[in-house]
Structure formats: C-alpha cells, structure tokens
Tab-separated table of C-alpha atoms in Angstrom:
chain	number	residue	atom	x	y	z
A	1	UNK	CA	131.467	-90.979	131.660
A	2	UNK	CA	134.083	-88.843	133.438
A	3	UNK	CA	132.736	-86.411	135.565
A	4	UNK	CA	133.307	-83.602	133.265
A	5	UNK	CA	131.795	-85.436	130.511
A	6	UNK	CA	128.752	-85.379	133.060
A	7	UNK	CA	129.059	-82.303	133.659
A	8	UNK	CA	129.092	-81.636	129.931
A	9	UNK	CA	125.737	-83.410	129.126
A	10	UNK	CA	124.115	-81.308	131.939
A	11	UNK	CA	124.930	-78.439	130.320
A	12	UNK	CA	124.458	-80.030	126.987
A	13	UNK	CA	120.745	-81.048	127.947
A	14	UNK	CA	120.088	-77.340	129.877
A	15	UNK	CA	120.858	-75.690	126.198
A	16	UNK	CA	118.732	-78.109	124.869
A	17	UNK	CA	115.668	-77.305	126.872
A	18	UNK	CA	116.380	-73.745	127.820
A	19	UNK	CA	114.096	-72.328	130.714
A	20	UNK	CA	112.386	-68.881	130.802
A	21	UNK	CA	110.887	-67.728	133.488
A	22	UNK	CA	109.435	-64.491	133.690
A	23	UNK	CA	107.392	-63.348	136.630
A	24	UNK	CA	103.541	-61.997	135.871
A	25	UNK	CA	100.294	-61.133	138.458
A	26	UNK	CA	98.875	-64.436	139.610
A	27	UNK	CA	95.602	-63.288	138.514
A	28	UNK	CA	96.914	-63.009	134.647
A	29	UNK	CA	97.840	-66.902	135.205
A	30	UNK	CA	96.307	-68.884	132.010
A	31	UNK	CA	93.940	-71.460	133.655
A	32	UNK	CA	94.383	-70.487	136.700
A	33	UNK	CA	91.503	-68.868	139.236
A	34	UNK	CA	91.135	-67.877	142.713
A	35	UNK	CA	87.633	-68.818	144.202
A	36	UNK	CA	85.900	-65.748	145.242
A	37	UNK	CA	84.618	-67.533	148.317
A	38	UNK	CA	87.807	-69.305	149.489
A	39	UNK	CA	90.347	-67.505	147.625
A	40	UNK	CA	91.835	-70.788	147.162
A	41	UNK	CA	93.982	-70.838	144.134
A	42	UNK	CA	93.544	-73.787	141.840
A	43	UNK	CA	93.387	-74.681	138.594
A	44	UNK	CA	90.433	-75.115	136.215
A	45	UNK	CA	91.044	-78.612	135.455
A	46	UNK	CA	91.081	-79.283	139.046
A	47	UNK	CA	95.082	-80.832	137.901
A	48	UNK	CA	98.470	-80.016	139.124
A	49	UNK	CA	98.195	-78.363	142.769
A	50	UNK	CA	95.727	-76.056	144.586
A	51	UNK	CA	97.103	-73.283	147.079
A	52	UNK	CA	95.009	-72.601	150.003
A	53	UNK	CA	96.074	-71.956	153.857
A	54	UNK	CA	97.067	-73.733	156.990
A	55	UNK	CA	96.037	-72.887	160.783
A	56	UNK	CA	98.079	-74.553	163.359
A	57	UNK	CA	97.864	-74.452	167.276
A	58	UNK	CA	100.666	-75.938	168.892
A	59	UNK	CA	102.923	-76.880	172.028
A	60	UNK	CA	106.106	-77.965	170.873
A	61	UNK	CA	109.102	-78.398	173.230
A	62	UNK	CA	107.415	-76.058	175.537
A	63	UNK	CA	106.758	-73.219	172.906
A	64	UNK	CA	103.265	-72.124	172.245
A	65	UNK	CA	102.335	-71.275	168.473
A	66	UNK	CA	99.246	-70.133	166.716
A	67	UNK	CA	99.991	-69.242	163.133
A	68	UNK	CA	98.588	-69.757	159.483
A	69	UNK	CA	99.985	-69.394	156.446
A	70	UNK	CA	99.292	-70.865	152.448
A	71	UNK	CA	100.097	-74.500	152.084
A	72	UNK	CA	100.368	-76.732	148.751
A	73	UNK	CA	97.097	-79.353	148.087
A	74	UNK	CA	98.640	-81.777	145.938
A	75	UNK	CA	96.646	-85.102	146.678
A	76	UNK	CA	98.488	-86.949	144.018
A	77	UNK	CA	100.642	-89.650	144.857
A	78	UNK	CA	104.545	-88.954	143.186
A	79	UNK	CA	106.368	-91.658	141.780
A	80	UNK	CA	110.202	-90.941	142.191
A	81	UNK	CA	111.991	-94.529	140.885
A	82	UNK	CA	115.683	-95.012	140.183
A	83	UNK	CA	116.433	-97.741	138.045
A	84	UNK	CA	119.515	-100.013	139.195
A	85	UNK	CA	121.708	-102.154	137.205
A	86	UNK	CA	124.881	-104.159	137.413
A	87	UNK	CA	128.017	-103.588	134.853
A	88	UNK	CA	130.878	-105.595	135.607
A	89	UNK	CA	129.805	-105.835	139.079
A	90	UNK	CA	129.833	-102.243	139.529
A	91	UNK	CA	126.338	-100.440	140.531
A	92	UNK	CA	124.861	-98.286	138.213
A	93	UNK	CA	121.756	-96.002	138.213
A	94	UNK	CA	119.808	-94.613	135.090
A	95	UNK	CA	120.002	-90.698	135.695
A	96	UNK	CA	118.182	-87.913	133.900
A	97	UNK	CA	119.534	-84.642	132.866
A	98	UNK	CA	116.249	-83.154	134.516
A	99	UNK	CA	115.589	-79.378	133.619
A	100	UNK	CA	112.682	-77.320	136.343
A	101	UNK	CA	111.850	-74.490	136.079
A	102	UNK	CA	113.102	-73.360	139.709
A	103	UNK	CA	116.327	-74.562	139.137
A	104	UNK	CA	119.247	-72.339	139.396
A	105	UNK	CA	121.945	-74.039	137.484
A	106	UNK	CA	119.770	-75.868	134.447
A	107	UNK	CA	119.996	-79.281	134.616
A	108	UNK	CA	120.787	-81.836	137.344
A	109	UNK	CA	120.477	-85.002	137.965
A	110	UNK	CA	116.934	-86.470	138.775
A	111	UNK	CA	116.037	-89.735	139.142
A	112	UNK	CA	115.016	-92.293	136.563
A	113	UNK	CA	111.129	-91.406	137.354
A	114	UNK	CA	109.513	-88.042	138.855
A	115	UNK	CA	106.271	-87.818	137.995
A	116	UNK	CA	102.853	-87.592	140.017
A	117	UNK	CA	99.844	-89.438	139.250
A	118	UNK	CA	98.423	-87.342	137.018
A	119	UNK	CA	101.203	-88.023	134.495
A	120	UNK	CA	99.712	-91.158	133.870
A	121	UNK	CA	97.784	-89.668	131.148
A	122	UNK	CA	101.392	-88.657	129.401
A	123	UNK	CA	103.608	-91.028	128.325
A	124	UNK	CA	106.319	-91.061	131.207
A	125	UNK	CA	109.998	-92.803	129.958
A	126	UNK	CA	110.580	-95.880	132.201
A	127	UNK	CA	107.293	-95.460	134.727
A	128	UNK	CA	106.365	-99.108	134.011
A	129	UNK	CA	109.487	-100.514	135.360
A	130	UNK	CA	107.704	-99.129	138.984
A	131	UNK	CA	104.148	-99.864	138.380
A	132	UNK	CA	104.545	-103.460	136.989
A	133	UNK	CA	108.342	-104.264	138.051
A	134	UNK	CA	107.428	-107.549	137.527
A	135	UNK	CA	109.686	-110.656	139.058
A	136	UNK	CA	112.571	-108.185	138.931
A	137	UNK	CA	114.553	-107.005	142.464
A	138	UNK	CA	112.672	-104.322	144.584
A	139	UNK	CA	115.394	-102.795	146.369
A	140	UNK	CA	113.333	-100.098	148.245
A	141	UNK	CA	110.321	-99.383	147.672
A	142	UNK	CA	108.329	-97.072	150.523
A	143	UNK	CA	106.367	-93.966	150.867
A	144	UNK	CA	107.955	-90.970	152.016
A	145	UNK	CA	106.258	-86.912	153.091
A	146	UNK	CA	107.238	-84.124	151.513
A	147	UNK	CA	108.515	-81.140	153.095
A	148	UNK	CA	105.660	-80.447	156.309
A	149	UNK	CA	105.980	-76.532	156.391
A	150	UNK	CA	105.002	-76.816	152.741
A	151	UNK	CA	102.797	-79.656	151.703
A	152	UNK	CA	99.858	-80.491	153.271
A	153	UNK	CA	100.349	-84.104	154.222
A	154	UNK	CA	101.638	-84.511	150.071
A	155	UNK	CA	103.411	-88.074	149.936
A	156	UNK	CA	105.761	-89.565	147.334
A	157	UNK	CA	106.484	-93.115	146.430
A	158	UNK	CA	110.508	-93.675	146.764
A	159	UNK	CA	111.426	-97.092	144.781
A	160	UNK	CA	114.410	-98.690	143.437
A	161	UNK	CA	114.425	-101.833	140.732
A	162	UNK	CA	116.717	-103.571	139.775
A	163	UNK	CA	117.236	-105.118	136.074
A	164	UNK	CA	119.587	-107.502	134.690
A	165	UNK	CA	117.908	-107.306	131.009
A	166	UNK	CA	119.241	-103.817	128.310
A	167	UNK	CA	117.748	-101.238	128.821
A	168	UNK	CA	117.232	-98.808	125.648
A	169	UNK	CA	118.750	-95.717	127.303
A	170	UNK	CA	117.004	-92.508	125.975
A	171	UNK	CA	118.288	-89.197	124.880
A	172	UNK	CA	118.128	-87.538	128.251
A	173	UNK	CA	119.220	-90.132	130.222
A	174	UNK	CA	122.598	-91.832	131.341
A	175	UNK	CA	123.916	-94.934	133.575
A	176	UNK	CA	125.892	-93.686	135.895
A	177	UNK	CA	128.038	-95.566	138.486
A	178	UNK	CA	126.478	-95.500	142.351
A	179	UNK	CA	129.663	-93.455	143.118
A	180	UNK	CA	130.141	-91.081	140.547
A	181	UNK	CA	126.195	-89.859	141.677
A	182	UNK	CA	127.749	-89.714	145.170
A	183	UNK	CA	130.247	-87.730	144.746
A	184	UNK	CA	128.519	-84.949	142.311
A	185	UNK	CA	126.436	-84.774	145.263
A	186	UNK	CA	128.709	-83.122	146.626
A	187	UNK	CA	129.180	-80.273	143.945
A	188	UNK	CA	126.235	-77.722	144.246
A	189	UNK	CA	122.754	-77.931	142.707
A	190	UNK	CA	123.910	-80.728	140.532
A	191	UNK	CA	121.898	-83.538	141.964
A	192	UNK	CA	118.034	-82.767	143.089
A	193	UNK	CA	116.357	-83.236	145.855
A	194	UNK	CA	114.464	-86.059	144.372
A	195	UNK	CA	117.189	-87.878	143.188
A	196	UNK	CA	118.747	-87.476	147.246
A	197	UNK	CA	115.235	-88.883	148.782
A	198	UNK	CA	115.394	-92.036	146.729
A	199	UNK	CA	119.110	-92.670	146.891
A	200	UNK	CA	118.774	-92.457	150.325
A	201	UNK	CA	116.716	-95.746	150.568
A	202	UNK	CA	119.457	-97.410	149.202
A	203	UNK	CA	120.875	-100.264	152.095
A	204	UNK	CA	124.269	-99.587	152.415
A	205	UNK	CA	125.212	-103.152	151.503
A	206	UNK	CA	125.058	-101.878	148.169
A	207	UNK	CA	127.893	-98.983	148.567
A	208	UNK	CA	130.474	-101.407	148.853
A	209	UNK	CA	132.593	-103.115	150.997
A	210	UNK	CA	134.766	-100.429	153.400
A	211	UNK	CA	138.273	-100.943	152.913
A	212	UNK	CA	140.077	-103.908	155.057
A	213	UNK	CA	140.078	-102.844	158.932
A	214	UNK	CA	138.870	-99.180	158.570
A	215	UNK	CA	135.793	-99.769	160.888
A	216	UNK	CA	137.531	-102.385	163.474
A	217	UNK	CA	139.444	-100.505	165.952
A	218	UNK	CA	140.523	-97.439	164.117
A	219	UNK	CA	140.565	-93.812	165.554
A	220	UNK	CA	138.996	-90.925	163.489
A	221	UNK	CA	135.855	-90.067	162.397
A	222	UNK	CA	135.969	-92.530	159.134
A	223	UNK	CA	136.579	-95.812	160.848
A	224	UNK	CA	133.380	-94.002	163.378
A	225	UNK	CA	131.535	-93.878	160.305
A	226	UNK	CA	131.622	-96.939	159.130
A	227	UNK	CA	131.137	-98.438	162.071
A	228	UNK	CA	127.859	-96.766	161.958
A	229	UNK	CA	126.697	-97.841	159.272
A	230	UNK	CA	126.645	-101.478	160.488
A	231	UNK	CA	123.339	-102.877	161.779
A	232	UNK	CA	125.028	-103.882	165.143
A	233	UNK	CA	126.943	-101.164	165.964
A	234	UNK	CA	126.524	-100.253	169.461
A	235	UNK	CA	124.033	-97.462	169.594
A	236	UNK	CA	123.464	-94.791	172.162
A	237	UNK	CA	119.578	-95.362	172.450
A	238	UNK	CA	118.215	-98.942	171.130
A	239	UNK	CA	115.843	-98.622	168.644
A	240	UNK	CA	112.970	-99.506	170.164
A	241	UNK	CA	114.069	-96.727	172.328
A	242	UNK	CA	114.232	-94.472	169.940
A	243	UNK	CA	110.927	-95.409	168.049
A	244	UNK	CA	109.127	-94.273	171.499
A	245	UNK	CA	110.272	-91.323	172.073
A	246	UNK	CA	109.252	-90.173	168.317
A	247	UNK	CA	105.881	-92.076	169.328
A	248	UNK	CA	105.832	-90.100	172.665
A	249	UNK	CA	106.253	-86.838	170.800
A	250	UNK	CA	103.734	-87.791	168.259
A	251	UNK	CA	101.278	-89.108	171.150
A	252	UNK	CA	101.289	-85.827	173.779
A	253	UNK	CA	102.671	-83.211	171.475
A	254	UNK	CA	99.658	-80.886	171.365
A	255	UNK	CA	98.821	-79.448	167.851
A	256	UNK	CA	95.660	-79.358	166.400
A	257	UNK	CA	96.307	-78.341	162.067
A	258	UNK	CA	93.052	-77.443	160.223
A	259	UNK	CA	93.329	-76.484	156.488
A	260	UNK	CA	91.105	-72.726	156.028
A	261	UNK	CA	89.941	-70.570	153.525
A	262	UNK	CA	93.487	-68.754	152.292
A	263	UNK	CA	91.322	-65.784	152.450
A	264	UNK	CA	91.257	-66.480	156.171
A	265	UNK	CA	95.162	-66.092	156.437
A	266	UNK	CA	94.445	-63.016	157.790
A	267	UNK	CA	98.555	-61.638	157.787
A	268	UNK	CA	98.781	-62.939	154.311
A	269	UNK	CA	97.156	-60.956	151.422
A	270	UNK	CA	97.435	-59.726	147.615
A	271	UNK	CA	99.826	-57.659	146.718
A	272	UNK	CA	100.768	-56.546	143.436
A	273	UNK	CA	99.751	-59.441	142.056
A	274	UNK	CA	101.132	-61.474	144.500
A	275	UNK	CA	100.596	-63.015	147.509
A	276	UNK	CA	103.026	-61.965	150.519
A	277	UNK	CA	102.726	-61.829	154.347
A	278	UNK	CA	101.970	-58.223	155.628
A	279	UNK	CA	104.660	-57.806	157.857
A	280	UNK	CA	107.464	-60.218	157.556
A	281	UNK	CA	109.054	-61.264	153.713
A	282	UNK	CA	109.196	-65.020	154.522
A	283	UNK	CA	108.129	-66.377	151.002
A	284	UNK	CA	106.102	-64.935	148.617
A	285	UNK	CA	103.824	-66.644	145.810
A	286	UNK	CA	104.275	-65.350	142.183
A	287	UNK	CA	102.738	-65.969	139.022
A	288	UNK	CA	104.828	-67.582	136.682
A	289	UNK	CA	104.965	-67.687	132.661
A	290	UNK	CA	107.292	-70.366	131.600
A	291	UNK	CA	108.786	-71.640	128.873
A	292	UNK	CA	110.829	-74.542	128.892
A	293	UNK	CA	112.479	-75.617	125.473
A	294	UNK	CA	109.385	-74.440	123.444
A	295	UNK	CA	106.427	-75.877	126.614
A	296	UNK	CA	104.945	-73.321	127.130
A	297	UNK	CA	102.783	-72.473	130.328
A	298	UNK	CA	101.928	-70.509	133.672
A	299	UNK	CA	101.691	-71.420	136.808
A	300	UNK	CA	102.178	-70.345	140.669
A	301	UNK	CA	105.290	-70.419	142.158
A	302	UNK	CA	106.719	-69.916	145.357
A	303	UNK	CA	110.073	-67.891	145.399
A	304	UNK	CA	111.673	-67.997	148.963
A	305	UNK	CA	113.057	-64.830	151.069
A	306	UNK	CA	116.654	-66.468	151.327
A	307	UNK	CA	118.794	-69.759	151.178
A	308	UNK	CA	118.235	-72.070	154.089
A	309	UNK	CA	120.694	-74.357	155.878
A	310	UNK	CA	119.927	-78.141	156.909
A	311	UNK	CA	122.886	-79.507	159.595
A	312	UNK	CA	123.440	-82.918	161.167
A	313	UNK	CA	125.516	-82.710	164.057
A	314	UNK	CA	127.533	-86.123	164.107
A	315	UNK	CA	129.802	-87.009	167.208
A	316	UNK	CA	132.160	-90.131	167.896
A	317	UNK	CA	130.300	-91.872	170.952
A	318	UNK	CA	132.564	-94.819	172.012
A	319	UNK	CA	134.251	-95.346	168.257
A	320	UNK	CA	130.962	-95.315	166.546
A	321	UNK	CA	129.771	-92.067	164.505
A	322	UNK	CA	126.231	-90.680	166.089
A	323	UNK	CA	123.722	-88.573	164.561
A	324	UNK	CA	121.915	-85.360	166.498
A	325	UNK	CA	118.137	-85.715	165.314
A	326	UNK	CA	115.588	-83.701	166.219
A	327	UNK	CA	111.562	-84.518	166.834
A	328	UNK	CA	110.009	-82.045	163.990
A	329	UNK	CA	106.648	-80.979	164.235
A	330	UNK	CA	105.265	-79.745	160.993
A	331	UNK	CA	101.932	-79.128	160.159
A	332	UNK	CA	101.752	-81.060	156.953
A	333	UNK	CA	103.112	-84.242	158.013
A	334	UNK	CA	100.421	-87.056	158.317
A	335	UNK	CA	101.873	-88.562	161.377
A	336	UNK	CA	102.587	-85.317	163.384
A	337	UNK	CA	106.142	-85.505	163.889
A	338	UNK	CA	109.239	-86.928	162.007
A	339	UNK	CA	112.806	-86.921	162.683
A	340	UNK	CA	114.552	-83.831	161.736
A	341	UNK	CA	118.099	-82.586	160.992
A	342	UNK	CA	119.843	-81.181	164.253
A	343	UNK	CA	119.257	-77.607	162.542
A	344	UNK	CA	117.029	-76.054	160.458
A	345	UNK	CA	116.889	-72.565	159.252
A	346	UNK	CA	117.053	-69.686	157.378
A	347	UNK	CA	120.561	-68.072	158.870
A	348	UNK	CA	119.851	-64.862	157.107
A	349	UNK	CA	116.998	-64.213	159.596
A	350	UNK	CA	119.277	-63.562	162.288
A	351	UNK	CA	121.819	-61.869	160.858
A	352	UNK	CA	120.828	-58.890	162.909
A	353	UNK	CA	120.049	-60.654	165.984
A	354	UNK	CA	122.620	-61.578	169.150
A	355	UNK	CA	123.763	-64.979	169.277
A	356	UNK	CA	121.340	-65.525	172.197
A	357	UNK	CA	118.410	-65.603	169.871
A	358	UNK	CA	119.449	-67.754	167.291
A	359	UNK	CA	118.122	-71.412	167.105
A	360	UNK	CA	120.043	-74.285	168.944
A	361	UNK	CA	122.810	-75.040	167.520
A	362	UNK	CA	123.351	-72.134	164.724
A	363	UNK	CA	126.176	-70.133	166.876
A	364	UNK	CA	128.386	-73.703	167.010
A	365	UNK	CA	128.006	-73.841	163.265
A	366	UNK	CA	128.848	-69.998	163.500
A	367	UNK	CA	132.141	-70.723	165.015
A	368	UNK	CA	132.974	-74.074	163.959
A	369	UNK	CA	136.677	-75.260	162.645
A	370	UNK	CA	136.718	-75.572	159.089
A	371	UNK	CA	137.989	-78.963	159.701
A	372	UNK	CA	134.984	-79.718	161.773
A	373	UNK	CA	132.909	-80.101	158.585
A	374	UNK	CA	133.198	-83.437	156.892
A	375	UNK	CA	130.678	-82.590	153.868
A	376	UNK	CA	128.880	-79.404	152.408
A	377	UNK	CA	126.639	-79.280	149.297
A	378	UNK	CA	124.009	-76.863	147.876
A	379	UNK	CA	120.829	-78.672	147.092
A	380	UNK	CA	117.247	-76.963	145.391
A	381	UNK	CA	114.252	-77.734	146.656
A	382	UNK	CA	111.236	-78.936	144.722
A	383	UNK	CA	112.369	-77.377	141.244
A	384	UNK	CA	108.582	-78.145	139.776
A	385	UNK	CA	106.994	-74.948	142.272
A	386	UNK	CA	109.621	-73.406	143.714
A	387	UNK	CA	111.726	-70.537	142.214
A	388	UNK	CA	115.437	-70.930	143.544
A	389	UNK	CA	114.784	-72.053	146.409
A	390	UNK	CA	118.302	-73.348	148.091
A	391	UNK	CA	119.467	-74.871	151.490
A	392	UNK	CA	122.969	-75.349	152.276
A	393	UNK	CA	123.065	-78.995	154.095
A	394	UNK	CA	126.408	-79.933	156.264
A	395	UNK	CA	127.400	-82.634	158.846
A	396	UNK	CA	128.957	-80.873	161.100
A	397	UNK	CA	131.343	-82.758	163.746
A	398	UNK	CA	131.132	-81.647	167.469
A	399	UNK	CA	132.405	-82.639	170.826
A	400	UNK	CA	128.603	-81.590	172.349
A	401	UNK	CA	127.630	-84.271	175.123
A	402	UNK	CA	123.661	-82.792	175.302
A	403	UNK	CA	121.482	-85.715	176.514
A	404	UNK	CA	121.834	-86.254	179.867
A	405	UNK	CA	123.438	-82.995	180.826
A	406	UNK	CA	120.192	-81.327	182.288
A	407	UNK	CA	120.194	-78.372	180.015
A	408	UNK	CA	117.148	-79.260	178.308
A	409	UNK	CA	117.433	-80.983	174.815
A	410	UNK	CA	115.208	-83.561	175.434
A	411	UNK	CA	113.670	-83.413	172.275
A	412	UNK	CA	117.210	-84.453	170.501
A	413	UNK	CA	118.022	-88.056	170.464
A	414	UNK	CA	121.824	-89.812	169.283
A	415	UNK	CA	121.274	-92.152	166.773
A	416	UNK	CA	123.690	-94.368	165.068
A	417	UNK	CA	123.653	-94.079	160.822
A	418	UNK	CA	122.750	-97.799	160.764
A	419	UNK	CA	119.596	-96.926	162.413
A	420	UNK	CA	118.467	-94.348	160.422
A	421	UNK	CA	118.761	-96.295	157.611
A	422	UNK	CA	116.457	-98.568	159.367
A	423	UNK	CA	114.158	-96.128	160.196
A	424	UNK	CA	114.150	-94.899	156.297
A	425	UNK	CA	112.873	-98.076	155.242
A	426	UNK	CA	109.479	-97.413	156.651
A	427	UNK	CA	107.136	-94.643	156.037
A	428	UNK	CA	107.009	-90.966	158.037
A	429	UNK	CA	110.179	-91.690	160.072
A	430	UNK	CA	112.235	-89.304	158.061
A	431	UNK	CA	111.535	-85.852	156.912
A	432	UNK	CA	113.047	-84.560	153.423
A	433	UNK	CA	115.664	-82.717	155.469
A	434	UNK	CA	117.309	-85.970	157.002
A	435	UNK	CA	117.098	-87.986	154.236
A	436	UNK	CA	118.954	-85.479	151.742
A	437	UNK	CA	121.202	-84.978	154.984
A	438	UNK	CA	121.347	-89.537	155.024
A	439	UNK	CA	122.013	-89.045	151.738
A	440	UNK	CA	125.409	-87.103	152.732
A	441	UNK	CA	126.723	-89.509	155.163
A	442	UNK	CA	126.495	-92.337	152.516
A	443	UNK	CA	128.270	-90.087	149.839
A	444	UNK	CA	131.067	-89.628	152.549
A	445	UNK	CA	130.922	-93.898	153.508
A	446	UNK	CA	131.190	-94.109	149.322
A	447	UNK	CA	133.877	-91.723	149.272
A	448	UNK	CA	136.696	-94.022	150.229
C-alpha cells in the first residue's frame, strides 16, 4: 500500500465505525456508581477501571510537593503485541485501523493487539499469537508503566513475534512495511501511542543497514545518529553509570504516594456533573455516552485543559548523537522514578508567565531555529479514557553543554540512543514519554 492508499483505509475504516461522543453528568453513567463512602468511581461489575485519588509528599530535585489529585485503578495487565513478518526480506508489521473514542482524527494505526486482561472473555483477533507464541521468534517481549501522573502503577505487556507461516489478514487489519509505519509517524495522530510503545522495543538491527560510511567519520547530525545507535558507540556516561544514578534517584528521592478516598481530594470536587479541581482547570473528568459504529456505552473520561509537548534535547558529543534525559518522579510508577524526556509540559500554562518561570528548557524550544528540529509529530494519548488528549513530541538539537557546568542539572544525564534502547529492553527504565520520543529517533535512523 502507498501511503495514500493507507491513508485511505484509515479513513475508510473511521466511516466504517463512526464515533459519537456526547458528553452527559457522570452520575447519569449506565453502570457506573460512586461509593458514598469513598466516592470512588467504579463500575458495578467491578470491570474496566475505577477512579479514585492520589496523595503524594515529595522532594524532588530540591522542590517540596504535597498534592493529591484522581488517579486511574486499572489492575489489569494490557497486552499490546505487534505481529512481525518477512516479505521479500523486507519487515513488515500487521497494523490495525484502530478507532477510540478519544481520538481526534478517527482511525490510526494501533498495534496488532491492545487489549487488557479482561478481554480475555471476548474473542480478541490475533491475542494467541502472544499468549502461546509457541517455537516462533520473540523479538521483544517486556513489561512497560503507563503514564505515572495518570495510572496508578497500571503496567502493559509490550511484545513482538515473529511468523514465517500466512497469516489470514482480517478486515481491519493490514501488513505494512517497518518503514512506511515510521514514517506516518511522523504525520499527526496517525499512529497511537500504543503502537509507538511497542515499536519502540524493536532492536535497531531490524531497521536496516545505514547506508555505506554514513556513521564512520561523517560530520552532521545523521552520521551522529547512527553512530548512536550502535551498541559501542562511545557514550558520555557508561551504563552502569547511568543505571546508578536512576538507582540513586530512586534510592534517596523522598516521596511517600498513598492512594485515598477521592472524596479526600479535598481541591477536587463535583461540579456539574463533573469532576474538576476548584481552582485551577488542569483536567477535568466527564461522563461519556458513546457510540462507536452501533457499540453502544458510557463511561468516564478524562478530557485534558490543553495539548502538551514531550522534547528530547539531542546534541553531537564527540561525533556521536546524545540524548538529554531526565530522572521523572511520578507517583504512579512502581519503581519511583523512570527516565523522562528532557521536557515535559503543558506550554499553554505559561503563556502568561515571563520566561523566568517556565520549566527548564521550554524558552530554548521557544527560540529555537527551525532547522534545529530534526522531527515533530502529534501523538494522542490513551484514546480508550481520554478525550483528545494531544502532546506535541520533538527532538530538538542544541549546542547546551549542562553536566558539568555547575549550574545545577544534576538530575539530567547524556545518554547515547544505543543505550536507551538497552535500557528499553527491561522493565520501568522508560516512561511512555521517552519511548514514543525513542520511537522518533528510530523513525529518523529509518528515514534514510
């Protein structure tokens, strides 16, 4: 398929399975109930998710924080597979046209398998190739967080198989060559978020050989790249390094996270039948009546104040592309801290604020050279519970020096691609922002 003929069945399958989604009081939800005692909101089947509310105290880099806020309970484990075959020694992956609710464009391209546990009970297309993969290939095959700030310590199973047998390929689904996925990628809200965490597992081995000499000796920031990418590349910080400083952080950070009654979220209460913070419109949680291509239901949902924006800073450090990560502490990750993109935000927050209060890193991004940016997408998070909610992600190039230079980014660490990628293959390493952001910087090595 070209990519307009992709583009084609996207829309194709979004006309299909048209989605409705009109907004309605969370107490009018169909199945839905808040506990009088907890206000906890859950469903009657005890399924799907359960919203209740987070308390964190915490040091972190020197700030002190005591906030709380609604979190996600979703203790079932997520399966989110790609299946991975060879045609004519080109790399292919079965994609789905996958239509959420919360997306903003209809349908994009999800991974062979999203499902959680619970689907077990429904027939799911192609789940068995994960569960049983039998004697065929395991590519990658680790557990992975969701997003902290939302999820209380919610974790997904990210696997790739391989198959050399035909596979019947159902209506809904399409093989797709490894680089045609890579570059839609970089056309907005056409791949998910889903899709990105899995893909990102992939070694880059598989990508392809670079062309002849572009990572031996060449100046510019693709021969840096690719010289990245390779396990020896001369790094910055070793990894061992690297792994204890993250263990450091995780060791002496002080935060203490406690899950409470939502009712105890004392800022946070119902509105309108809603749920929204008193003072501040950060996010608000909304009752939902959907209906997607004839499925009907209702739900919660949680529709975001504004877009956010996820940046890796990259810089060439003696002819080998480095990555700016940061030590993340969220309070839904299981381990503490992961490593983070070099910014994370919502810009929109600071529009009215002097460039002296924005986050680290926001004003360079402010003022950098169009040329300084080597990839931009639009991705949508979690399309399943959230209503258009949207980062903008970017690798950003800059000439910053930071460590060493005294002015106190000691919780940033230089790390070559190659080790990330390492660092991916293991659990809690990674937060969803970096890997969609790892994700990039192998749709840019793919690129050619």
């Amino acid at each position: 398929m070209t990519d307009e003929e992709v583009r084609a069945w996207l829309v194709a399958a979004a006309e299909r399975t048209p989605a409705q989604v009109k907004e309605v009081p969370l107490d009018a939800l169909d199945g839905w109930q808040a506990d009088p005692a907890t206000g906890a909101i859950s469903h009657r089947d005890g399924g799907f998710f359960t919203i209740e509310a987070m308390e964190k105290h915490a040091t972190v880099h020197g700030s002190i924080s005591h906030t709380n806020y609604p979190i996600i309970i979703q203790p079932d484990m997520g399966t989110l597979g790609i299946l991975l075959k060879d045609f004519a020694g080109v790399p292919h992956l079965l994609m789905q046209a996958k239509v959420e609710p919360g997306n903003e464009g209809g349908a994009q391209l999800g991974p062979t398998v999203q499902a959680t546990w619970s689907n077990r009970d429904r027939e799911v297309p192609y789940l068995s190739y994960f569960t049983d993969p039998g004697d065929r290939r395991i590519i990658a095959d680790v557990r992975q967080s969701e997003q902290g700030s939302w999820f209380f310590r919610k974790r997904n199973r990210n696997v790739i198989v391989q198959v050399e047998e035909d596979v019947e390929v159902l209506d809904g689904y399409r093989w797709l060559p490894l680089g045609q996925v890579y570059a839609l990628l970089a056309e907005s809200d056409t791949v998910n978020t889903s899709a990105c965490s899995v893909l990102s597992c992939l070694p880059f081995s598989l990508l392809g050989a670079p062309e002849e000499g572009a990572g031996d000796g060449g100046a510019g920031l693709r021969p840096a790249l690719l010289r990245s990418c390779e396990p020896g590349a001369p790094a910055r910080h070793g990894t061992t390094e690297i792994l204890s400083w993250l263990s450091r952080a995780r060791t002496y950070g002080d935060m203490n996270v406690e899950r409470i009654h939502l009712k105890d979220a004392g800022m946070w209460h119902l509105s309108e039948g809603r749920l929204t913070h008193r003072q501040f419109q950060f996010f608000d949680i909304v009752g939902a009546d959907i209906d997607l291509g004839g499925d009907h239901w209702t739900q919660p949902m949680i529709r975001t104040a504004a877009d956010g924006l996820v940046v890796f800073l990259v810089r060439n450090i003696g002819g080998v592309l480095h990555v700016l990560v940061n030590s993340v502490f969220e309070g839904g990750y299981v381990d503490v801290a992961e490593l983070g993109p070099s910014l994370q935000c919502i810009p929109s927050f600071y529009d009215e604020l002097p460039p002296d209060a924005y986050p680290r890193f926001l004003k360079e991004l402010k003022e950098a050279d169009p040329a300084q940016i080597h990839f931009e997408t639009k991705l949508t998070d979690q399309a399943d519970i959230f209503q258009a909610a949207s980062s903008r992600y970017v690798i950003l190039e800059t000439d910053l020096e930071l460590e060493g230079s005294g002015d106190g980014y000691g919780d940033f660490r230089w790390v070559t691609i190659a080790q990330l990628a390492e660092l991916n293959r293991h659990s809690h390493y990674l937060n969803q922002q970096s890997r969609n952001l790892l994700c990039c910087l192998q749709a840019m090595h793919a690129a050619g």
